[in-house]
Amino acid sequence: MNVFNAYKDRLLDLLHAMAGDGTLPAGLDLSRVTVEPPRDPAHGDLATNAAMVLARPAGLKPRDLAETLCARLTAEAGVAEAAVAGPGFINLRLVPAVWLGSLRACLRKGERYGDSTLGNSRRVNVEFVSANPTGPMHVGHARGAVVGDVLAGLLEKAGYRVTREYYVNDAGAQVDALARAVHARYRQALGRLSDDALDTLLATKAIEYGGDYLIPVGRVLADEMGDRWVDAPEAEWLPAIRERAVAMMMDLIRDDLAALGIAFDVFTSERALVAAGRVDDTLAFLSDKGLIYTGVLEPPKGKTPEDWEPRPQTLFRATDFGDDVDRPVRKSTGAWTYFAGDMAYHRDKVARGFQDLINVFGADHGGYVKRLQAVVRAVGEDQASLDVKLCQLVKLLDNGEPVKMSKRAGTFVTLREVVDRVGRDVVRFIMLTRKNDAALDFDFAKVTEQSRDNPVWYVQYAHARACSVARHAAEIFPGRDLSPAALADAAVERLEAEEERALIRLLAGWPRVVESAAEAHEPHRVAFYLADVAAAFHGLWTKGKDDVALRFLRPDDETLSLARLALVQGVATVIASGLGVFGVQPVRELR
RNA sequence: GCGCCCGUAGCUCAGCUGGAUAGAGCGUCGCCCUCCGGAGGCGAAGGUCAGGGGUUCGAAUCCCUUCGGGCGCGCCA
């Protein structure tokens, strides 16, 4: 049970009762009432702002209302003490049993500790990665991939039903360019295009994609198709080669994602949407609502493109939904714009029953957010909403030196290289050590360093250390049942040291971290919380180094040892639970 | 020119959707532990939350504005 929620519920019951007996006016807005841990632990275990946010609408003075509430709260079960402080805070101190109970719950639930019903099984669609299917993933994709996957995992833990989705951009000019590059590799594989001639094509940019990863693709096509398309006109081979090439690129990308531990539930093909007439449907739907019209846009102020000329275009009335300008849906060739496809795609998501949409994009797509949100509002009839998480780029460093990357020179770092070098778990964790909208340094040397500076190591070390204590306990107390379930019945009331109590309260905060991080769509909060837990645990361990009385295991006092082992096991459980959200394997020993 | 994101200790960053005296790590300085070094422990200094105005019981957080940085800005995806 989430202690904070439990007491908030009780507080709300109390407020309703007060409204019932006339102490408070009826119909007060209670949505701003919070129950939180106070900033300074000396203030107590819980603090509520209820008196301050309700005083004005109730026509009372904050301190007076606080006094009244305080008196009633003192009578609640588990409340040891309630006091008014500052401008009208009410600080509560709970009897130890409440916190000890949450430690027991943690041990009984194991990694499922922290699971929440906040989401109420509501469905959420998280779209992420969606990299063009033109080659393997590079390191720039890693952050969005991890943030999306972990956000999805976090929402699942918070009780949402999550679909992980990838939008395959297989309909634009990029995949045509891919097909041309593959066709050249196909001719090369058949000995019908010399290496020099290929180099010339690349140098003149007749071919856009020059990576070696296309060589095997050319060979496969040569095997499958023989030489029938060597001299055929482009119009004949392009669709078939494009389809085959895209499929193989998606295999490549799926492998890369698997190396990072990521699997998608749904891949949606842009080309299939277009072919099924979904773009036409969407435009017709919006047109019926008067949201499509022909008009002429103003040139962007201060930065008019050279070739600007006013021309009538088919536009979506995005400004009706908060966008800065109406957006074109059709090119002058008559073809749909990329945006038109995206409109159909997001309508498709809503049609599949999702009202909560999340997209994870690179920061360079920031300019795209408003128009997509406008689309979602327009097609969702105000029932659906879209949140976009923009990920800033990752600076790759090696011992402080920037890793040179240049697509032209072909030295860009692939996702696979990074994963192979430092491991999947390290990549995943590090990507979450910053807010998604802040730039992130990824230093090969630092992320594998064994030091307190390195949060991955520090958190893993705490887990390993906790496991190590458990192993020692098994040696000191042979034959004892030291399973978490058994430890849940240990004499945890013997945990009386202030540091122990503080750690117990910290562990009790895990369900709250899950809920607030899920609500804010901010998985990085979990990383910071785990670092806090690790720090508190390491600190407690270190105290035992100086003072034998504080050591977890005391051969002379089995009851106390088991109580402390319960706390240690609680630490391991919460860390494992948090790493589980990250899709990171907790280690049982460091090597 | 417009829009979005960002600006918090010397450095790297947190700050729980508006709460109490703004925190952590590293670095610096002092002390402890140690044969020495490394690692570790205790403590201290360090802040106009980029500047200014506003909203209210209360602002790093919300609004306006200035400055500074990043990204984007009609047929590319």
XYZ file of C-alpha atoms (C1' of nucleotides) in Angstrom:
668
model
C 0.000 0.000 0.000
C 1.115 3.477 -0.809
C 1.316 5.200 2.561
C 0.949 8.663 1.065
C -2.143 7.755 -0.925
C -3.621 5.969 2.041
C -3.392 9.046 4.229
C -4.538 11.299 1.450
C -7.639 9.150 1.103
C -8.262 9.422 4.822
C -7.761 13.152 4.707
C -10.241 13.468 1.854
C -12.777 11.377 3.785
C -12.287 13.695 6.687
C -12.802 16.767 4.542
C -15.982 15.294 3.108
C -17.206 14.618 6.626
C -16.453 18.201 7.584
C -18.400 19.400 4.580
C -21.223 17.135 5.751
C -21.397 18.544 9.271
C -21.077 22.132 8.152
C -17.538 22.768 9.344
C -16.651 23.348 5.714
C -18.830 24.550 2.857
C -20.041 21.825 0.510
C -18.604 21.372 -2.957
C -15.044 22.492 -2.300
C -12.490 21.692 -4.976
C -10.157 19.223 -3.328
C -8.008 18.533 -6.373
C -5.107 20.649 -5.149
C -4.839 18.907 -1.811
C -1.605 16.959 -1.569
C -0.015 14.639 0.952
C 3.730 14.506 0.547
C 6.872 13.852 2.475
C 8.025 17.191 3.899
C 11.238 18.589 2.542
C 12.851 18.489 5.934
C 12.387 15.106 7.633
C 12.538 16.881 10.989
C 9.068 18.224 10.220
C 7.556 14.800 10.311
C 6.642 11.933 8.040
C 3.854 13.479 6.001
C 2.772 17.006 5.230
C -0.421 18.312 3.725
C -1.240 21.684 2.246
C -4.999 21.136 2.686
C -5.571 24.055 5.037
C -3.747 26.474 2.769
C -5.479 25.584 -0.465
C -8.918 25.342 1.119
C -8.837 28.326 3.465
C -9.728 30.943 0.889
C -12.617 29.120 -0.818
C -13.901 28.120 2.644
C -13.642 31.685 3.905
C -11.368 30.720 6.788
C -7.912 31.615 7.929
C -5.348 28.989 6.956
C -4.045 28.535 10.475
C -7.541 28.258 11.962
C -8.560 25.627 9.451
C -5.263 23.867 10.029
C -5.918 23.711 13.769
C -9.347 22.195 13.200
C -8.021 19.652 10.732
C -5.125 18.895 12.964
C -7.372 17.947 15.835
C -9.308 15.531 13.664
C -6.208 14.062 12.064
C -4.723 13.284 15.469
C -7.576 10.848 16.010
C -6.781 8.891 12.833
C -5.292 5.443 13.236
C -1.535 5.367 12.814
C -1.094 9.076 13.478
C 1.289 9.612 16.359
C 1.332 13.363 16.172
C -0.093 16.178 14.099
C 1.088 19.760 14.195
C 0.489 23.004 12.369
C 3.569 24.657 10.984
C 4.590 27.622 8.894
C 1.825 29.298 6.919
C -0.595 26.432 7.545
C 1.084 23.138 6.764
C -0.046 20.190 8.773
C 2.772 17.843 9.601
C 1.987 14.303 10.587
C 4.186 11.824 12.309
C 3.079 8.242 11.983
C 3.582 5.417 14.426
C 6.516 3.211 13.395
C 4.189 0.311 12.643
C 2.891 2.042 9.538
C 6.315 2.260 7.964
C 7.326 -1.169 9.131
C 4.166 -2.462 7.518
C 5.200 -1.033 4.196
C 8.561 -2.785 4.470
C 6.750 -6.059 5.085
C 4.529 -5.391 2.080
C 7.616 -4.754 -0.018
C 9.095 -8.101 0.955
C 5.877 -9.975 0.286
C 5.339 -8.410 -3.111
C 8.898 -8.657 -4.381
C 9.542 -6.893 -7.660
C 5.838 -6.237 -7.999
C 6.195 -3.826 -5.105
C 5.389 -0.399 -6.499
C 2.819 -1.701 -8.976
C -0.030 0.741 -9.125
C -3.596 0.855 -10.337
C -3.263 4.526 -11.229
C -3.814 3.838 -14.920
C -6.962 1.856 -14.333
C -6.096 -0.342 -17.320
C -6.487 2.649 -19.569
C -4.834 2.103 -22.934
C -1.837 4.191 -23.944
C -0.029 4.192 -27.243
C 3.671 5.001 -27.116
C 5.229 5.610 -30.502
C 9.012 5.790 -30.556
C 12.109 5.200 -32.667
C 10.252 5.231 -35.998
C 13.645 5.554 -37.707
C 13.619 5.575 -41.496
C 14.068 2.008 -42.770
C 17.160 2.881 -44.750
C 19.903 1.379 -42.616
C 20.972 0.154 -39.206
C 20.243 2.272 -36.174
C 22.920 4.734 -35.175
C 23.668 5.890 -31.683
C 21.489 8.959 -32.113
C 18.454 6.694 -32.090
C 19.393 5.081 -28.812
C 18.039 7.690 -26.471
C 14.585 7.875 -27.987
C 14.496 4.098 -28.103
C 15.287 3.744 -24.424
C 13.119 6.630 -23.263
C 10.156 5.272 -25.208
C 10.595 1.708 -24.042
C 11.104 2.637 -20.397
C 8.265 5.133 -20.395
C 6.112 2.308 -21.693
C 7.385 0.004 -18.945
C 6.785 2.658 -16.329
C 3.218 3.178 -17.490
C 2.652 -0.568 -17.373
C 3.867 -0.644 -13.800
C 1.469 2.184 -13.043
C -1.457 0.141 -14.318
C -1.840 1.276 -17.915
C -2.205 -1.069 -20.857
C 0.542 0.034 -23.181
C 1.152 -0.551 -26.862
C 4.687 0.031 -28.126
C 4.446 1.214 -31.681
C 6.827 1.954 -34.552
C 5.760 3.984 -37.579
C 7.559 2.741 -40.675
C 8.236 5.586 -43.085
C 8.251 3.367 -46.147
C 6.446 5.677 -48.538
C 8.650 8.698 -49.119
C 11.598 9.722 -51.217
C 14.036 8.196 -48.722
C 13.018 4.625 -49.431
C 13.132 5.271 -53.163
C 16.701 6.442 -52.667
C 17.325 3.273 -50.694
C 15.978 1.202 -53.599
C 18.357 2.913 -56.019
C 21.314 2.283 -53.767
C 20.326 -1.348 -53.392
C 19.888 -1.695 -57.149
C 23.472 -0.547 -57.582
C 24.646 -3.089 -54.988
C 22.619 -5.717 -56.816
C 24.399 -4.921 -60.081
C 27.674 -4.930 -58.200
C 26.925 -8.365 -56.802
C 26.334 -9.645 -60.327
C 29.568 -8.120 -61.564
C 27.663 -5.659 -63.702
C 28.840 -2.538 -61.897
C 32.478 -1.941 -61.088
C 33.563 -0.650 -57.709
C 34.887 2.474 -59.404
C 31.589 3.107 -61.118
C 29.819 2.697 -57.783
C 32.158 5.202 -56.175
C 31.374 7.652 -58.948
C 27.652 7.237 -58.376
C 28.170 7.966 -54.692
C 30.471 10.908 -55.300
C 27.991 12.523 -57.675
C 25.213 11.792 -55.186
C 23.342 9.824 -57.788
C 23.208 7.336 -54.934
C 22.540 8.527 -51.416
C 23.250 5.478 -49.265
C 26.774 4.123 -49.534
C 27.117 2.002 -46.413
C 28.600 -1.474 -46.598
C 25.511 -2.856 -44.927
C 23.841 -2.800 -48.344
C 26.363 -5.199 -49.880
C 24.663 -8.338 -48.518
C 21.306 -6.881 -49.506
C 22.538 -6.642 -53.100
C 23.735 -10.237 -52.941
C 20.424 -11.507 -51.665
C 18.603 -9.732 -54.452
C 21.038 -11.138 -56.997
C 20.325 -14.625 -55.680
C 16.584 -14.151 -55.603
C 16.059 -12.263 -58.814
C 18.934 -13.180 -61.092
C 19.840 -10.570 -63.680
C 16.411 -9.659 -64.962
C 16.494 -6.123 -63.504
C 20.046 -5.220 -64.372
C 19.150 -3.269 -67.481
C 15.445 -2.755 -66.913
C 14.108 0.802 -66.540
C 13.827 2.076 -62.982
C 10.058 2.179 -63.029
C 9.978 -1.589 -63.414
C 12.359 -2.621 -60.659
C 11.990 0.104 -58.122
C 8.802 -0.984 -56.346
C 9.907 -4.594 -55.976
C 13.428 -3.782 -54.884
C 12.160 -1.113 -52.547
C 9.801 -3.518 -50.857
C 12.455 -6.188 -50.439
C 15.045 -3.674 -49.278
C 12.728 -2.078 -46.728
C 11.862 -5.494 -45.346
C 15.525 -6.308 -44.921
C 16.257 -2.939 -43.328
C 13.452 -3.508 -40.871
C 14.983 -6.880 -40.023
C 18.240 -5.077 -39.366
C 16.514 -2.511 -37.176
C 14.598 -5.175 -35.275
C 17.888 -6.927 -34.559
C 19.432 -3.687 -33.325
C 16.423 -3.070 -31.109
C 16.603 -6.603 -29.777
C 20.232 -5.972 -28.831
C 18.946 -3.102 -26.724
C 16.220 -5.308 -25.300
C 13.379 -3.602 -27.095
C 10.479 -5.274 -28.856
C 7.552 -3.489 -30.450
C 3.941 -4.620 -30.370
C 2.907 -2.877 -33.569
C 4.646 -1.726 -36.725
C 2.467 0.522 -38.830
C 3.408 1.006 -42.466
C 2.918 4.434 -43.958
C 2.673 2.884 -47.419
C -0.029 0.476 -46.307
C -2.049 3.334 -44.806
C -1.865 5.247 -48.055
C -2.681 2.162 -50.128
C -5.721 1.443 -47.970
C -7.062 4.890 -48.744
C -6.741 6.059 -45.168
C -5.273 9.398 -46.150
C -8.198 10.071 -48.466
C -10.602 9.051 -45.697
C -8.964 11.352 -43.218
C -8.951 14.311 -45.551
C -12.600 13.686 -46.406
C -13.432 13.490 -42.697
C -11.693 16.762 -41.949
C -13.093 18.354 -45.063
C -16.611 17.525 -43.868
C -15.820 19.413 -40.701
C -14.682 22.424 -42.712
C -11.068 21.998 -41.653
C -9.586 21.664 -45.138
C -9.449 24.570 -47.554
C -7.423 26.027 -50.397
C -5.425 29.103 -49.482
C -2.161 30.957 -49.784
C 0.274 31.024 -46.884
C 2.314 34.037 -45.852
C 6.062 33.556 -46.235
C 7.870 33.070 -42.928
C 8.798 36.478 -41.567
C 12.425 37.481 -41.689
C 13.584 34.400 -43.485
C 11.878 34.221 -46.866
C 13.268 31.357 -48.944
C 14.930 32.354 -52.226
C 12.399 30.615 -54.388
C 9.375 31.772 -52.460
C 6.327 32.456 -54.494
C 2.779 32.680 -53.229
C 0.722 29.751 -54.435
C -2.613 28.295 -53.491
C -2.338 25.077 -51.486
C -4.610 22.556 -49.851
C -4.374 23.390 -46.166
C -5.436 21.932 -42.828
C -6.875 24.480 -40.435
C -4.343 23.706 -37.711
C -4.673 27.216 -36.288
C -8.132 26.241 -35.030
C -6.361 23.898 -32.640
C -3.521 26.055 -31.419
C -0.955 25.745 -34.189
C 0.797 28.857 -35.483
C -0.058 28.407 -39.133
C -2.279 26.208 -41.280
C -0.414 23.270 -42.761
C -0.211 21.999 -46.359
C -1.445 18.487 -46.984
C -0.756 18.209 -50.721
C 2.344 18.816 -52.773
C 2.211 20.742 -56.037
C 2.603 17.388 -57.778
C -0.737 16.412 -56.319
C 0.813 13.829 -54.008
C 0.122 13.887 -50.270
C 2.667 15.560 -48.041
C 4.355 13.608 -45.285
C 2.116 15.430 -42.870
C -1.006 14.141 -44.618
C 0.197 10.618 -43.987
C 0.829 11.452 -40.359
C -2.677 12.846 -40.054
C -4.071 9.559 -41.290
C -1.740 7.646 -39.007
C -2.781 9.506 -35.881
C -6.414 9.190 -36.807
C -5.760 5.494 -37.156
C -4.359 5.321 -33.647
C -7.422 7.077 -32.264
C -9.671 4.788 -34.304
C -7.931 1.814 -32.722
C -9.206 3.026 -29.382
C -6.316 5.049 -27.976
C -7.110 8.322 -26.286
C -3.740 8.767 -24.664
C -1.039 9.070 -27.283
C 2.622 9.627 -26.591
C 5.260 10.215 -29.249
C 8.966 10.220 -28.527
C 10.840 12.369 -31.036
C 14.274 13.847 -31.497
C 14.528 17.515 -30.526
C 14.912 18.439 -34.202
C 11.235 17.559 -34.623
C 10.153 20.157 -32.104
C 8.568 22.250 -34.815
C 6.271 19.373 -35.629
C 4.624 19.020 -32.243
C 1.878 21.629 -32.424
C 0.538 20.491 -35.750
C 0.379 16.877 -34.619
C -1.415 17.858 -31.448
C -3.792 19.865 -33.606
C -4.464 16.802 -35.725
C -5.083 14.589 -32.723
C -7.543 17.078 -31.301
C -9.284 17.438 -34.644
C -9.650 13.723 -35.364
C -10.178 12.751 -31.735
C -13.094 15.128 -31.313
C -11.379 16.519 -28.204
C -11.441 13.085 -26.553
C -7.860 12.230 -27.457
C -4.640 13.966 -26.533
C -1.037 13.686 -27.606
C 2.024 14.243 -25.465
C 5.335 14.537 -27.254
C 8.601 13.831 -25.475
C 11.495 15.496 -27.256
C 14.891 13.939 -26.685
C 17.957 16.114 -26.907
C 20.965 14.659 -28.548
C 23.602 12.511 -26.905
C 27.203 13.645 -27.021
C 29.458 10.644 -27.392
C 32.767 10.999 -25.586
C 35.700 8.782 -24.883
C 37.579 9.903 -21.787
C 36.362 13.442 -22.264
C 37.308 13.541 -25.938
C 34.407 13.905 -28.370
C 33.983 10.897 -30.637
C 34.174 12.175 -34.176
C 31.166 11.350 -36.193
C 30.540 12.168 -39.795
C 28.022 10.534 -42.039
C 30.000 11.636 -45.067
C 33.162 9.918 -43.929
C 31.099 6.902 -42.944
C 32.389 7.051 -39.364
C 29.058 7.408 -37.612
C 28.736 5.152 -34.629
C 26.075 2.493 -34.821
C 23.841 1.611 -31.932
C 25.198 -1.910 -32.127
C 28.778 -0.781 -31.617
C 27.844 1.067 -28.455
C 25.837 -1.826 -27.046
C 28.601 -4.295 -27.858
C 31.147 -2.123 -26.146
C 29.480 -1.253 -22.844
C 26.513 -3.584 -22.663
C 22.809 -3.148 -23.053
C 22.081 -2.438 -19.415
C 24.590 0.381 -19.189
C 23.211 2.045 -22.316
C 19.684 1.781 -21.025
C 20.414 3.164 -17.586
C 22.629 6.044 -18.698
C 20.034 7.253 -21.189
C 17.733 7.856 -18.224
C 20.129 9.821 -16.056
C 18.977 13.102 -17.543
C 15.640 14.690 -18.280
C 14.774 13.841 -21.850
C 14.880 17.481 -22.894
C 18.385 18.088 -21.573
C 21.498 17.188 -23.524
C 23.327 14.105 -22.300
C 27.007 13.206 -22.330
C 27.755 9.552 -22.888
C 31.387 8.916 -22.069
C 32.553 5.390 -22.794
C 35.136 5.612 -20.030
C 32.850 7.041 -17.383
C 29.821 4.833 -17.914
C 31.879 1.719 -17.229
C 33.877 3.207 -14.377
C 33.519 1.682 -10.914
C 32.918 4.820 -8.939
C 30.291 6.710 -7.099
C 30.167 9.108 -10.048
C 28.738 6.406 -12.200
C 25.100 5.889 -11.254
C 24.768 2.566 -13.070
C 27.634 1.093 -11.141
C 26.574 2.685 -7.878
C 23.054 1.297 -8.063
C 24.168 -2.125 -9.253
C 26.768 -2.188 -6.504
C 24.079 -1.568 -3.916
C 22.060 -4.477 -5.223
C 25.093 -6.751 -5.339
C 26.080 -5.705 -1.855
C 22.611 -6.483 -0.551
C 22.805 -9.912 -2.159
C 26.206 -10.403 -0.627
C 24.828 -9.675 2.840
C 22.125 -12.258 2.251
C 24.745 -14.837 1.256
C 26.718 -14.167 4.426
C 23.582 -14.454 6.483
C 22.986 -17.903 5.067
C 26.440 -18.913 6.285
C 26.069 -17.397 9.737
C 22.577 -18.711 10.338
C 22.488 -22.024 8.503
C 19.131 -23.703 8.208
C 17.243 -20.454 8.688
C 14.577 -19.549 6.174
C 15.920 -16.263 4.799
C 13.483 -15.929 1.932
C 11.850 -12.537 1.537
C 8.526 -14.020 2.587
C 10.067 -15.291 5.819
C 11.882 -12.021 6.420
C 8.573 -10.198 6.139
C 7.808 -11.705 9.538
C 11.111 -10.681 11.078
C 11.124 -8.482 14.171
C 11.500 -5.306 12.150
C 10.423 -3.203 15.137
C 13.993 -3.756 16.293
C 15.097 -1.377 13.526
C 15.348 1.683 15.696
C 18.329 3.607 14.366
C 17.363 6.861 12.697
C 19.275 5.884 9.532
C 17.357 2.619 9.384
C 14.042 4.361 9.839
C 14.938 6.895 7.153
C 15.820 4.144 4.716
C 12.543 2.368 5.453
C 10.638 5.570 4.696
C 12.615 6.013 1.508
C 11.697 2.511 0.369
C 8.081 3.225 1.260
C 8.220 6.090 -1.218
C 8.801 3.811 -4.205
C 5.110 3.416 -5.112
C 4.798 7.162 -5.008
C 7.786 7.608 -7.314
C 6.236 5.187 -9.785
C 2.977 7.080 -9.847
C 4.379 10.568 -10.093
C 6.928 9.597 -12.743
C 4.253 7.807 -14.750
C 1.863 10.713 -14.456
C 4.509 13.184 -15.590
C 5.811 10.835 -18.296
C 9.283 11.249 -16.794
C 11.127 7.960 -16.426
C 14.347 9.707 -15.399
C 12.887 10.264 -11.945
C 13.256 6.562 -11.305
C 16.987 6.760 -11.983
C 17.449 9.547 -9.466
C 15.359 7.736 -6.896
C 17.386 4.558 -7.271
C 20.581 6.543 -6.836
C 19.115 7.934 -3.600
C 18.286 4.463 -2.351
C 21.751 3.235 -3.238
C 23.381 6.180 -1.454
C 21.340 5.648 1.702
C 22.114 1.946 1.722
C 25.836 2.395 1.113
C 25.879 4.999 3.869
C 24.320 2.559 6.313
C 26.816 -0.120 5.330
C 29.711 2.228 5.872
C 28.491 3.057 9.367
C 28.828 -0.603 10.206
C 32.422 -0.518 9.111
C 33.268 1.842 11.957
C 30.779 0.645 14.526
C 30.341 -3.091 14.812
C 27.043 -2.595 16.622
C 25.552 -1.177 13.444
C 26.532 -4.060 11.183
C 23.659 -5.778 9.483
C 24.688 -9.219 10.660
C 25.339 -9.779 14.342
C 26.099 -13.441 15.064
C 25.290 -12.744 18.698
C 21.806 -11.410 17.955
C 19.928 -13.434 15.411
C 16.622 -11.600 15.844
C 18.203 -8.242 15.129
C 20.218 -9.686 12.265
C 17.092 -11.014 10.595
C 15.332 -7.685 11.072
C 18.214 -5.880 9.434
C 18.397 -8.490 6.735
C 14.741 -7.727 6.041
C 15.696 -4.110 5.444
C 18.610 -5.130 3.238
C 16.301 -7.396 1.304
C 13.876 -4.498 0.969
C 16.622 -2.413 -0.597
C 17.433 -5.186 -3.052
C 13.761 -5.590 -3.853
C 13.149 -1.925 -4.582
C 16.284 -1.674 -6.693
C 15.308 -4.779 -8.620
C 11.828 -3.382 -9.040
C 13.171 -0.084 -10.358
C 15.687 -1.703 -12.648
C 12.847 -3.888 -13.866
C 11.076 -0.757 -15.060
C 14.258 0.132 -16.902
C 14.571 -3.299 -18.425
C 17.933 -3.615 -16.702
C 19.063 -6.835 -15.058
C 20.057 -6.356 -11.413
C 23.411 -8.030 -10.771
C 23.899 -10.331 -7.792
C 27.642 -9.803 -7.669
C 30.146 -7.414 -9.207
C 33.028 -8.789 -11.200
C 11.122 37.879 -37.622
C 7.982 33.820 -35.358
C 7.396 29.164 -32.515
C 9.287 25.324 -29.140
C 13.073 23.718 -25.480
C 16.761 25.388 -22.110
C 19.502 28.922 -18.431
C 19.874 26.541 -10.652
C 26.935 26.370 -6.381
C 33.563 26.655 -9.760
C 31.848 21.862 -12.869
C 27.861 18.012 -13.974
C 22.928 18.027 -12.681
C 18.242 17.109 -9.186
C 14.209 19.942 -7.369
C 8.211 15.349 -6.399
C 3.348 19.734 -11.921
C 2.811 26.392 -6.672
C 5.032 24.947 -0.672
C 8.521 25.591 4.652
C 15.685 27.680 5.485
C 16.757 25.793 -2.931
C 19.604 20.032 -2.692
C 23.277 15.964 -4.378
C 27.834 14.379 -6.608
C 32.510 16.053 -8.240
C 36.037 19.941 -7.284
C 38.116 23.279 -3.218
C 39.541 23.826 2.085
C 39.976 21.648 7.197
C 40.015 17.294 10.271
C 39.895 11.682 10.963
C 41.601 6.773 9.308
C 46.322 4.804 6.962
C 53.597 2.936 7.327
C 52.920 5.754 2.573
C 49.641 6.178 -1.578
C 44.789 5.055 -3.287
C 40.006 4.357 -1.474
C 37.027 5.790 2.679
C 34.740 8.850 6.935
C 33.320 13.738 9.374
C 32.801 18.904 8.587
C 33.058 23.811 6.139
C 32.934 27.398 2.461
C 30.338 28.157 -2.012
C 23.503 30.870 -4.710
C 20.333 37.857 -6.701
C 17.607 29.998 -9.175
C 20.381 34.630 -16.209
C 18.052 40.126 -15.308
C 13.437 42.905 -14.522
C 8.107 43.135 -13.752
C 3.426 40.601 -12.517
C -0.281 36.789 -10.463
C -1.093 35.088 -4.434
C -1.070 33.340 1.780
C 3.585 31.411 -0.911
C 7.202 31.404 -7.301
C 13.321 28.089 -9.322
C 8.277 26.285 -10.804
C 2.688 29.950 -13.700
C 2.154 34.897 -16.988
C 4.706 39.234 -19.496
C 9.448 41.240 -20.928
C 14.914 41.657 -21.791
C 19.516 38.994 -22.372
C 22.097 34.453 -23.641
C 22.274 29.143 -25.883
C 19.932 24.948 -28.808
C 16.222 23.224 -32.418
C 12.671 24.309 -36.101
C 10.059 27.538 -39.660
C 5.351 26.360 -47.552
C 5.925 20.886 -52.028
C 12.218 16.898 -47.365
C 10.945 12.798 -44.377
